[in-house]
Short mmCIF file of C-alpha atoms and ligand atoms in Angstrom, two decimals:
data_model
loop_
_atom_site.label_atom_id
_atom_site.label_comp_id
_atom_site.label_asym_id
_atom_site.label_seq_id
_atom_site.Cartn_x
_atom_site.Cartn_y
_atom_site.Cartn_z
CA UNK A 1 94.84 98.72 76.07
CA UNK A 2 94.97 97.74 79.71
CA UNK A 3 92.97 95.05 81.47
CA UNK A 4 90.43 95.72 84.19
CA UNK A 5 90.57 94.79 87.82
CA UNK A 6 87.57 92.85 89.09
CA UNK A 7 84.71 94.91 90.45
CA UNK A 8 84.57 95.18 94.24
CA UNK A 9 88.25 94.36 94.67
CA UNK A 10 90.58 96.78 96.52
CA UNK A 11 92.41 96.89 93.20
CA UNK A 12 89.70 99.05 91.66
CA UNK A 13 91.39 101.98 93.36
CA UNK A 14 94.41 101.17 91.19
CA UNK A 15 92.51 101.24 87.89
CA UNK A 16 93.10 104.90 87.02
CA UNK A 17 96.78 104.68 87.92
CA UNK A 18 97.17 101.55 85.78
CA UNK A 19 95.65 103.29 82.78
CA UNK A 20 97.81 106.37 83.28
CA UNK A 21 100.98 104.24 83.55
CA UNK A 22 99.98 102.44 80.33
CA UNK A 23 99.58 105.79 78.52
CA UNK A 24 102.95 107.10 79.71
CA UNK A 25 104.79 103.86 79.02
CA UNK A 26 103.41 103.63 75.50
CA UNK A 27 105.24 106.88 74.71
CA UNK A 28 108.41 106.10 76.70
CA UNK A 29 108.87 102.55 75.39
CA UNK A 30 111.96 101.86 73.29
CA UNK A 31 110.01 99.43 71.08
CA UNK A 32 106.40 99.16 69.91
CA UNK A 33 105.30 97.97 73.38
CA UNK A 34 106.83 98.58 76.83
CA UNK A 35 108.81 95.56 78.02
CA UNK A 36 109.59 94.46 81.58
CA UNK A 37 112.45 92.26 82.72
CA UNK A 38 111.37 90.62 86.00
CA UNK A 39 113.89 88.56 87.94
CA UNK A 40 112.84 86.65 91.04
CA UNK A 41 115.25 85.30 93.66
CA UNK A 42 114.55 82.77 96.39
CA UNK A 43 111.66 80.54 97.33
CA UNK A 44 108.41 79.55 95.60
CA UNK A 45 106.48 82.14 97.59
CA UNK A 46 108.61 84.74 95.89
CA UNK A 47 108.07 83.10 92.52
CA UNK A 48 104.32 83.29 93.20
CA UNK A 49 104.68 87.00 94.11
CA UNK A 50 106.69 87.52 90.92
CA UNK A 51 103.80 86.07 88.92
CA UNK A 52 101.42 88.57 90.54
CA UNK A 53 103.77 91.44 89.79
CA UNK A 54 103.89 90.29 86.17
CA UNK A 55 100.09 90.00 86.16
CA UNK A 56 99.81 93.62 87.28
CA UNK A 57 102.40 94.76 84.73
CA UNK A 58 100.50 92.96 82.00
CA UNK A 59 97.37 94.88 83.02
CA UNK A 60 99.42 98.04 82.52
CA UNK A 61 100.26 97.07 78.96
CA UNK A 62 103.72 95.59 79.53
CA UNK A 63 105.11 92.63 77.64
CA UNK A 64 108.08 90.67 78.98
CA UNK A 65 111.67 90.15 77.94
CA UNK A 66 114.50 87.91 79.14
CA UNK A 67 117.17 90.51 78.36
CA UNK A 68 117.87 93.52 80.52
CA UNK A 69 119.08 95.46 77.47
CA UNK A 70 115.63 95.36 75.82
CA UNK A 71 113.71 96.34 78.92
CA UNK A 72 111.90 99.59 79.71
CA UNK A 73 111.46 98.40 83.29
CA UNK A 74 113.88 96.17 85.21
CA UNK A 75 112.49 94.71 88.40
CA UNK A 76 114.33 92.53 90.93
CA UNK A 77 112.14 90.62 93.37
CA UNK A 78 114.59 89.84 96.18
CA UNK A 79 115.17 87.21 98.87
CA UNK A 80 116.48 87.86 102.40
CA UNK A 81 116.69 84.37 103.81
CA UNK A 82 120.47 84.03 103.63
CA UNK A 83 123.37 86.43 103.20
CA UNK A 84 124.42 84.78 99.96
CA UNK A 85 121.06 85.61 98.35
CA UNK A 86 121.39 89.24 99.48
CA UNK A 87 124.93 89.56 98.17
CA UNK A 88 123.83 88.31 94.77
CA UNK A 89 121.07 90.92 94.65
CA UNK A 90 123.42 93.79 95.55
CA UNK A 91 125.93 92.53 92.95
CA UNK A 92 123.30 92.27 90.24
CA UNK A 93 121.72 95.64 91.09
CA UNK A 94 125.19 97.20 90.96
CA UNK A 95 125.73 95.75 87.49
CA UNK A 96 122.61 97.57 86.25
CA UNK A 97 124.54 100.84 86.39
CA UNK A 98 125.93 100.07 82.93
CA UNK A 99 122.52 99.23 81.47
CA UNK A 100 121.20 102.48 82.89
CA UNK A 101 124.10 104.37 81.33
CA UNK A 102 123.27 102.95 77.90
CA UNK A 103 119.49 103.40 78.33
CA UNK A 104 118.92 106.31 80.72
CA UNK A 105 115.15 106.01 80.38
CA UNK A 106 114.98 102.48 81.81
CA UNK A 107 113.14 102.29 85.15
CA UNK A 108 114.78 100.17 87.84
CA UNK A 109 112.69 98.72 90.68
CA UNK A 110 113.75 96.50 93.59
CA UNK A 111 111.14 94.75 95.74
CA UNK A 112 110.60 91.60 97.83
CA UNK A 113 111.74 90.40 101.24
CA UNK A 114 115.04 92.28 101.37
CA UNK A 115 113.24 95.57 100.89
CA UNK A 116 111.19 94.95 104.05
CA UNK A 117 114.46 95.32 105.95
CA UNK A 118 115.36 98.90 106.78
CA UNK A 119 119.12 98.35 106.42
CA UNK A 120 118.84 96.76 102.95
CA UNK A 121 116.46 99.42 101.62
CA UNK A 122 118.83 102.08 103.03
CA UNK A 123 121.79 100.54 101.23
CA UNK A 124 119.85 100.73 97.96
CA UNK A 125 118.99 104.36 98.70
CA UNK A 126 122.58 105.31 99.42
CA UNK A 127 124.69 103.11 97.14
CA UNK A 128 122.48 102.69 94.07
CA UNK A 129 121.06 106.12 93.18
CA UNK A 130 119.84 104.86 89.79
CA UNK A 131 117.20 102.63 91.43
CA UNK A 132 113.90 104.46 90.92
CA UNK A 133 111.45 102.41 92.96
CA UNK A 134 111.76 100.26 96.08
CA UNK A 135 108.83 98.44 97.68
CA UNK A 136 108.22 95.63 100.18
CA UNK A 137 106.20 92.41 100.15
CA UNK A 138 103.00 93.88 101.62
CA UNK A 139 102.26 96.48 98.98
CA UNK A 140 102.50 94.57 95.70
CA UNK A 141 98.84 95.34 94.96
CA UNK A 142 99.72 99.05 94.88
CA UNK A 143 102.17 98.63 92.01
CA UNK A 144 100.17 100.79 89.52
CA UNK A 145 100.06 103.71 91.99
CA UNK A 146 103.76 103.29 92.89
CA UNK A 147 104.83 103.15 89.24
CA UNK A 148 102.78 106.22 88.41
CA UNK A 149 104.38 108.12 91.28
CA UNK A 150 107.82 107.03 90.03
CA UNK A 151 107.03 108.20 86.51
CA UNK A 152 105.46 111.53 87.40
CA UNK A 153 106.70 112.50 90.89
CA UNK A 154 110.18 113.57 89.84
CA UNK A 155 111.85 111.65 92.67
CA UNK A 156 112.73 108.17 93.83
CA UNK A 157 109.90 106.24 95.48
CA UNK A 158 110.32 104.04 98.57
CA UNK A 159 107.25 102.22 99.91
CA UNK A 160 107.14 99.76 102.79
CA UNK A 161 104.01 98.23 104.28
CA UNK A 162 102.12 100.28 106.81
CA UNK A 163 101.06 98.91 110.16
CA UNK A 164 98.42 96.32 109.44
CA UNK A 165 99.44 95.68 105.83
CA UNK A 166 101.24 92.54 106.98
CA UNK A 167 98.03 91.28 108.51
CA UNK A 168 95.67 91.21 105.57
CA UNK A 169 95.14 89.22 102.43
CA UNK A 170 94.47 91.03 99.15
CA UNK A 171 92.47 88.88 96.75
CA UNK A 172 91.92 89.28 93.02
CA UNK A 173 95.42 90.14 91.86
CA UNK A 174 95.93 89.18 88.22
CA UNK A 175 98.55 86.46 87.75
CA UNK A 176 100.88 85.96 84.80
CA UNK A 177 101.95 82.33 85.22
CA UNK A 178 105.36 81.34 83.96
CA UNK A 179 104.46 77.68 83.37
CA UNK A 180 101.61 76.11 81.42
CA UNK A 181 101.29 72.83 83.35
CA UNK A 182 102.97 73.48 86.72
CA UNK A 183 101.49 76.13 88.97
CA UNK A 184 102.04 77.69 92.40
CA UNK A 185 99.04 78.58 94.51
CA UNK A 186 99.53 80.52 97.75
CA UNK A 187 97.06 79.42 100.41
CA UNK A 188 98.50 81.56 103.20
CA UNK A 189 101.05 84.26 103.81
CA UNK A 190 103.49 85.18 106.58
CA UNK A 191 104.76 83.19 109.54
CA UNK A 192 104.35 83.36 113.32
CA UNK A 193 106.88 80.73 114.30
CA UNK A 194 109.96 82.85 114.86
CA UNK A 195 112.53 80.10 114.49
CA UNK A 196 115.53 81.80 116.05
CA UNK A 197 117.62 81.90 112.84
CA UNK A 198 114.91 83.01 110.44
CA UNK A 199 114.08 86.41 108.99
CA UNK A 200 110.82 85.36 107.31
CA UNK A 201 108.42 86.41 110.14
CA UNK A 202 109.99 89.89 110.04
CA UNK A 203 109.77 90.39 106.29
CA UNK A 204 106.53 88.55 105.50
CA UNK A 205 104.43 89.64 108.45
CA UNK A 206 101.91 87.71 110.51
CA UNK A 207 100.46 84.41 109.46
CA UNK A 208 97.19 84.82 107.55
CA UNK A 209 95.18 82.39 105.45
CA UNK A 210 93.12 82.90 102.35
CA UNK A 211 89.47 81.90 102.57
CA UNK A 212 89.05 78.28 101.41
CA UNK A 213 86.49 79.39 98.80
CA UNK A 214 89.04 81.75 97.20
CA UNK A 215 91.66 78.99 97.16
CA UNK A 216 89.20 76.54 95.66
CA UNK A 217 88.11 78.97 92.96
CA UNK A 218 91.71 79.55 91.88
CA UNK A 219 92.44 75.85 92.07
CA UNK A 220 89.46 74.95 89.88
CA UNK A 221 90.45 77.54 87.31
CA UNK A 222 93.95 76.03 87.18
CA UNK A 223 92.59 72.53 86.65
CA UNK A 224 90.23 73.85 83.94
CA UNK A 225 93.18 75.57 82.24
CA UNK A 226 95.00 72.23 82.07
CA UNK A 227 97.53 72.60 84.89
CA UNK A 228 98.78 69.15 85.90
CA UNK A 229 100.98 69.79 88.92
CA UNK A 230 99.70 72.33 91.43
CA UNK A 231 101.71 73.19 94.53
CA UNK A 232 99.91 74.81 97.46
CA UNK A 233 102.23 77.27 99.15
CA UNK A 234 102.67 78.62 102.65
CA UNK A 235 105.55 78.95 105.11
CA UNK A 236 103.75 76.52 107.36
CA UNK A 237 100.76 75.05 105.53
CA UNK A 238 99.91 72.84 108.50
CA UNK A 239 98.65 75.83 110.40
CA UNK A 240 96.46 76.91 107.48
CA UNK A 241 93.03 78.17 108.42
CA UNK A 242 93.63 78.82 112.10
CA UNK A 243 93.18 82.57 111.72
CA UNK A 244 89.97 82.41 109.66
CA UNK A 245 86.63 83.49 111.10
CA UNK A 246 85.46 79.93 110.34
CA UNK A 247 88.60 77.87 110.91
CA UNK A 248 89.34 75.09 108.40
CA UNK A 249 92.22 72.64 108.77
CA UNK A 250 94.76 72.18 106.01
CA UNK A 251 93.72 68.52 105.75
CA UNK A 252 90.13 69.66 105.16
CA UNK A 253 91.26 72.12 102.49
CA UNK A 254 93.20 69.31 100.78
CA UNK A 255 90.14 67.06 100.84
CA UNK A 256 88.00 69.77 99.25
CA UNK A 257 90.52 70.39 96.48
CA UNK A 258 91.12 66.70 95.90
CA UNK A 259 87.41 66.31 95.07
CA UNK A 260 87.79 68.57 92.01
CA UNK A 261 87.57 66.36 88.90
CA UNK A 262 90.51 66.38 86.49
CA UNK A 263 93.88 64.93 85.53
CA UNK A 264 96.32 66.61 87.91
CA UNK A 265 98.28 66.18 91.11
CA UNK A 266 98.52 68.33 94.21
CA UNK A 267 101.65 69.05 96.19
CA UNK A 268 102.11 71.37 99.11
CA UNK A 269 104.93 73.03 101.00
CA UNK A 270 106.16 73.70 103.58
CA UNK A 271 105.03 71.42 106.39
CA UNK A 272 106.32 72.25 109.85
CA UNK A 273 106.84 69.05 111.84
CA UNK A 274 105.34 70.58 114.99
CA UNK A 275 101.99 71.05 113.23
CA UNK A 276 101.89 68.09 110.81
CA UNK A 277 99.02 65.88 111.95
CA UNK A 278 98.04 62.25 111.47
CA UNK A 279 94.88 63.64 109.87
CA UNK A 280 97.07 65.24 107.18
CA UNK A 281 98.90 61.99 106.48
CA UNK A 282 95.65 60.00 106.43
CA UNK A 283 94.28 62.55 103.95
CA UNK A 284 97.35 62.14 101.75
CA UNK A 285 96.91 58.37 101.81
CA UNK A 286 93.21 58.55 100.90
CA UNK A 287 93.54 61.31 98.28
CA UNK A 288 93.01 60.64 94.60
CA UNK A 289 95.26 63.45 93.38
CA UNK A 290 97.61 64.14 96.28
CA UNK A 291 101.24 63.38 95.38
CA UNK A 292 103.00 61.04 97.85
CA UNK A 293 105.53 63.77 98.53
CA UNK A 294 106.09 65.45 101.88
CA UNK A 295 108.55 68.30 102.32
CA UNK A 296 109.18 68.18 106.05
CA UNK A 297 112.16 70.31 107.09
CA UNK A 298 113.87 69.01 110.24
CA UNK A 299 116.75 71.57 110.33
CA UNK A 300 118.77 69.59 112.89
CA UNK A 301 118.84 66.05 114.30
CA UNK A 302 119.95 67.21 117.76
CA UNK A 303 117.52 68.14 120.53
CA UNK A 304 119.61 70.89 122.09
CA UNK A 305 120.09 72.58 118.72
CA UNK A 306 116.40 72.18 117.91
CA UNK A 307 115.54 73.89 121.20
CA UNK A 308 117.93 76.74 120.45
CA UNK A 309 116.35 77.03 117.02
CA UNK A 310 112.91 77.31 118.66
CA UNK A 311 111.57 74.53 116.43
CA UNK A 312 109.32 73.05 119.14
CA UNK A 313 109.75 69.34 118.35
CA UNK A 314 112.34 66.74 119.27
CA UNK A 315 114.27 64.28 117.15
CA UNK A 316 112.12 61.52 118.61
CA UNK A 317 108.88 63.26 117.67
CA UNK A 318 110.14 63.95 114.17
CA UNK A 319 111.13 60.32 113.68
CA UNK A 320 107.78 59.10 115.04
CA UNK A 321 105.99 61.36 112.56
CA UNK A 322 108.13 60.07 109.69
CA UNK A 323 107.47 56.52 110.81
CA UNK A 324 103.69 57.06 110.77
CA UNK A 325 103.93 58.84 107.41
CA UNK A 326 105.90 56.00 105.80
CA UNK A 327 103.46 53.41 107.12
CA UNK A 328 100.41 55.38 106.03
CA UNK A 329 101.25 56.89 102.63
CA UNK A 330 102.23 54.25 100.05
CA UNK A 331 105.44 55.09 98.17
CA UNK A 332 106.03 58.22 100.26
CA UNK A 333 108.92 60.42 99.21
CA UNK A 334 110.35 62.70 101.89
CA UNK A 335 112.37 65.83 101.28
CA UNK A 336 113.74 68.26 103.84
CA UNK A 337 115.73 71.39 104.72
CA UNK A 338 118.75 71.34 107.03
CA UNK A 339 120.95 73.98 108.58
CA UNK A 340 124.61 73.17 109.21
CA UNK A 341 126.66 75.14 111.73
CA UNK A 342 123.93 76.81 113.80
CA UNK A 343 125.69 79.06 116.39
CA UNK A 344 127.22 76.89 119.11
CA UNK A 345 126.56 73.58 117.31
CA UNK A 346 129.32 71.06 118.06
CA UNK A 347 130.60 68.38 115.72
CA UNK A 348 128.92 65.69 117.86
CA UNK A 349 125.61 67.53 117.60
CA UNK A 350 126.07 67.87 113.85
CA UNK A 351 126.64 64.10 113.66
CA UNK A 352 123.06 63.68 114.97
CA UNK A 353 121.91 65.44 111.81
CA UNK A 354 123.94 63.03 109.66
CA UNK A 355 122.53 60.01 111.48
CA UNK A 356 118.98 61.30 111.04
CA UNK A 357 119.58 61.66 107.30
CA UNK A 358 120.89 58.08 107.19
CA UNK A 359 117.95 56.82 109.21
CA UNK A 360 115.12 58.51 107.27
CA UNK A 361 116.27 58.15 103.65
CA UNK A 362 115.22 61.45 102.04
CA UNK A 363 114.70 61.70 98.30
CA UNK A 364 116.46 65.05 98.34
CA UNK A 365 117.72 67.53 100.85
CA UNK A 366 118.24 71.30 100.76
CA UNK A 367 121.28 71.90 102.93
CA UNK A 368 122.29 75.38 104.07
CA UNK A 369 125.20 76.70 106.07
CA UNK A 370 123.85 78.93 108.83
CA UNK A 371 123.76 82.58 107.85
CA UNK A 372 123.25 85.25 110.55
CA UNK A 373 120.24 87.51 109.87
CA UNK A 374 119.93 90.98 111.35
CA UNK A 375 117.32 91.20 114.09
CA UNK A 376 116.96 87.45 114.71
CA UNK A 377 117.72 85.90 118.10
CA UNK A 378 120.39 83.51 116.77
CA UNK A 379 122.38 86.39 115.29
CA UNK A 380 123.39 87.45 118.82
CA UNK A 381 124.58 83.98 119.91
CA UNK A 382 128.31 83.15 120.07
CA UNK A 383 129.34 81.32 116.89
CA UNK A 384 132.85 79.93 117.47
CA UNK A 385 133.08 77.32 114.66
CA UNK A 386 135.04 78.74 111.71
CA UNK A 387 133.34 78.87 108.32
CA UNK A 388 135.83 76.43 106.72
CA UNK A 389 134.93 73.88 109.38
CA UNK A 390 131.23 74.32 108.60
CA UNK A 391 131.99 73.81 104.92
CA UNK A 392 133.61 70.46 105.81
CA UNK A 393 130.51 69.45 107.81
CA UNK A 394 128.34 70.53 104.90
CA UNK A 395 130.29 68.25 102.56
CA UNK A 396 130.07 65.37 104.99
CA UNK A 397 126.30 65.77 105.13
CA UNK A 398 125.99 66.10 101.36
CA UNK A 399 127.88 62.85 100.88
CA UNK A 400 125.69 61.03 103.41
CA UNK A 401 122.61 62.30 101.57
CA UNK A 402 123.97 61.27 98.17
CA UNK A 403 124.55 57.74 99.43
CA UNK A 404 121.05 57.55 100.91
CA UNK A 405 119.41 58.97 97.77
CA UNK A 406 121.30 56.51 95.55
CA UNK A 407 120.01 53.60 97.64
CA UNK A 408 116.45 54.92 97.38
CA UNK A 409 116.71 55.41 93.63
CA UNK A 410 118.20 51.97 93.05
CA UNK A 411 115.21 50.47 94.88
CA UNK A 412 112.88 52.09 92.32
CA UNK A 413 114.27 50.03 89.42
CA UNK A 414 111.59 47.66 88.14
CA UNK A 415 108.67 49.76 89.40
CA UNK A 416 106.22 51.71 87.25
CA UNK A 417 105.86 55.44 87.93
CA UNK A 418 103.41 58.02 86.71
CA UNK A 419 105.67 60.75 85.36
CA UNK A 420 104.75 64.28 84.38
CA UNK A 421 107.00 65.04 81.39
CA UNK A 422 108.36 68.58 81.86
CA UNK A 423 111.07 69.39 79.34
CA UNK A 424 113.77 68.18 76.99
CA UNK A 425 117.25 68.14 78.44
CA UNK A 426 119.37 70.13 76.00
CA UNK A 427 122.55 68.32 76.96
CA UNK A 428 121.50 64.70 76.41
CA UNK A 429 118.41 65.23 74.23
CA UNK A 430 116.17 63.13 76.49
CA UNK A 431 112.82 64.06 77.91
CA UNK A 432 112.81 64.78 81.62
CA UNK A 433 109.92 64.47 84.00
CA UNK A 434 109.08 63.99 87.65
CA UNK A 435 107.36 61.25 89.61
CA UNK A 436 104.72 61.96 92.23
CA UNK A 437 107.57 61.74 94.74
CA UNK A 438 109.36 64.51 92.80
CA UNK A 439 112.18 62.27 91.56
CA UNK A 440 113.60 63.14 88.12
CA UNK A 441 113.05 60.51 85.41
CA UNK A 442 114.68 60.57 81.98
CA UNK A 443 113.02 58.91 78.99
CA UNK A 444 112.97 58.99 75.21
CA UNK A 445 109.92 60.31 73.40
CA UNK A 446 108.46 63.13 71.28
CA UNK A 447 108.09 66.79 72.36
CA UNK A 448 104.33 66.30 72.23
CA UNK A 449 104.57 64.50 75.58
CA UNK A 450 105.78 67.61 77.38
CA UNK A 451 103.06 68.62 79.81
CA UNK A 452 101.51 65.13 79.86
CA UNK A 453 101.51 62.23 82.29
CA UNK A 454 103.14 58.97 81.11
CA UNK A 455 103.32 55.60 82.82
CA UNK A 456 107.04 54.81 82.86
CA UNK A 457 108.76 51.56 83.77
CA UNK A 458 111.97 52.39 85.63
CA UNK A 459 114.91 50.54 84.13
CA UNK A 460 117.97 52.27 85.60
CA UNK A 461 119.09 54.47 88.46
CA UNK A 462 121.99 56.88 88.19
CA UNK A 463 122.69 58.47 91.58
CA UNK A 464 119.46 60.34 92.22
CA UNK A 465 118.13 60.35 88.65
CA UNK A 466 116.01 57.54 87.22
CA UNK A 467 115.87 56.36 83.63
CA UNK A 468 112.78 54.63 82.24
CA UNK A 469 110.82 53.34 79.29
CA UNK A 470 107.27 54.54 78.57
CA UNK A 471 104.79 51.76 79.30
CA UNK A 472 103.54 51.40 75.74
CA UNK A 473 107.15 50.78 74.57
CA UNK A 474 108.08 48.55 77.47
N1 LIG B 1 108.89 77.89 106.32
C1 LIG B 1 109.84 76.93 105.96
C2 LIG B 1 111.18 77.45 105.54
C3 LIG B 1 111.36 78.75 104.89
S1 LIG B 1 113.01 79.27 104.68
C4 LIG B 1 110.05 75.99 107.14
O1 LIG B 1 109.81 76.32 108.27
O2 LIG B 1 110.55 74.91 106.92
C5 LIG B 1 113.71 77.90 103.79
C6 LIG B 1 114.86 77.24 104.48
O3 LIG B 1 115.94 78.13 104.54
C7 LIG B 1 114.63 76.82 105.91
O4 LIG B 1 113.94 75.63 106.03
C8 LIG B 1 116.01 76.75 106.46
O5 LIG B 1 116.57 75.46 106.28
C9 LIG B 1 116.78 77.75 105.61
N2 LIG B 1 117.12 78.95 106.38
C10 LIG B 1 116.27 79.87 106.91
N3 LIG B 1 116.96 80.82 107.57
C11 LIG B 1 118.27 80.48 107.46
C12 LIG B 1 119.48 81.06 107.94
N4 LIG B 1 119.47 82.16 108.68
N5 LIG B 1 120.65 80.43 107.63
C13 LIG B 1 120.66 79.31 106.89
N6 LIG B 1 119.56 78.72 106.43
C14 LIG B 1 118.37 79.30 106.70
FE1 LIG B 2 111.23 80.68 109.13
FE2 LIG B 2 110.53 78.92 110.98
FE3 LIG B 2 108.67 80.44 109.82
FE4 LIG B 2 109.86 78.51 108.42
S1 LIG B 2 108.55 78.23 110.24
S2 LIG B 2 109.48 80.60 107.76
S3 LIG B 2 111.93 78.55 109.24
S4 LIG B 2 110.30 81.15 111.13
#
């Protein structure tokens, strides 16, 4: 039996289609219940979308499997941010040909950011004729209708957003969460920043925020359900609320959520340095549940490169912000994203990125070699530095970061951290958890602690991983 979409939601229009899909799939399924294999690539926004897709599939009677071979529906939720991610998707879609040969009835769907790009959707159309359904990021809520069309229309279905789809927020989608104590909560969608290297504004549409009441309702239900680590998501959370009829700042949203009673912590990402305010940092400092963790991508430490990237801040402004943040938020842990080898970047300019990393002391860094994206401004700039050279710069930066992270971790020895225990490491048998600053801590203890907070005295640092003893044993 299928679930029901909430009354009054635009999803009601999908109800009949969902029921029809459930009826058809019950007959087509290889096993007693139709199973879906859903694989998500890329960022947390995509993971959050994947959980909505799974929520909708669940409403249509699907269960889930981790093996493609057992699946009645295989769905790839793709990422377009770098070429490497795209290549992996094409490789993995190509490999499905064999699965399809063995199980001709399996449905194959490809969705997500890549499918918002004409050239990528075209390549699927031409090179992978066994893919039955292709849809973009703006039409997820129409999944029942699209699946029904795929099952009954006798042809392949390709759906991209229509004009305006990238400008609205659809509330009320069911969510099938993968975790039971860590959750992702989207507070806004899209991006208007048009950093010159980035494809996101093209594939995710215009920036739009959810109403604070809707965010709060979802947040409260997560806390009630026992979620302990809730990450608020948006491409640029610091501009949250600007497009609402009654604008609300992100700091205000955080304050409202932080007032909800319960045993949990809040994180958020991503913060754009141009919009991060002192108010936000003061709110973090005063919060009861806000983790002292700020993901603040700087991309480059050189002003000319930052200008070319259209980032709209300078190295000096970034460092001043970091300085205020460190002074204001006790025990602050900073993480960041960096691009190495932006078109035209010189070695001297790259060294400014290394020196910024050494100066700030990030807990961890996501480092990417620049990847040209069709349709972006940077893709048309001359890019004379050979790839092998960029790989050397990348390694130089990674080493600088490893040294800085090791120093930071060593300084934590002797302190006591509140750790959310997340899993047991299968290789060394120890429990593994994370501090508020998102640093990994290993400890010994029973499985029953997984999903719980523990006070842990840090006794050792190994590169960027901490080892500790639970307080009661210390
Ligand atoms: N909204 C976030 C980032 C989203 S994309 C922000 O503004 O910080 C995640 C990261 O991917 C970016 O921070 C950037 O470091 C990297 N990235 C984006 N486009 C890229 C490209 N064309 N080549 C290499 N890295 C890229
Ligand atoms: Fe891309 Fe810049 Fe928007 Fe981040 S802020 S998603 S890097 S355009």
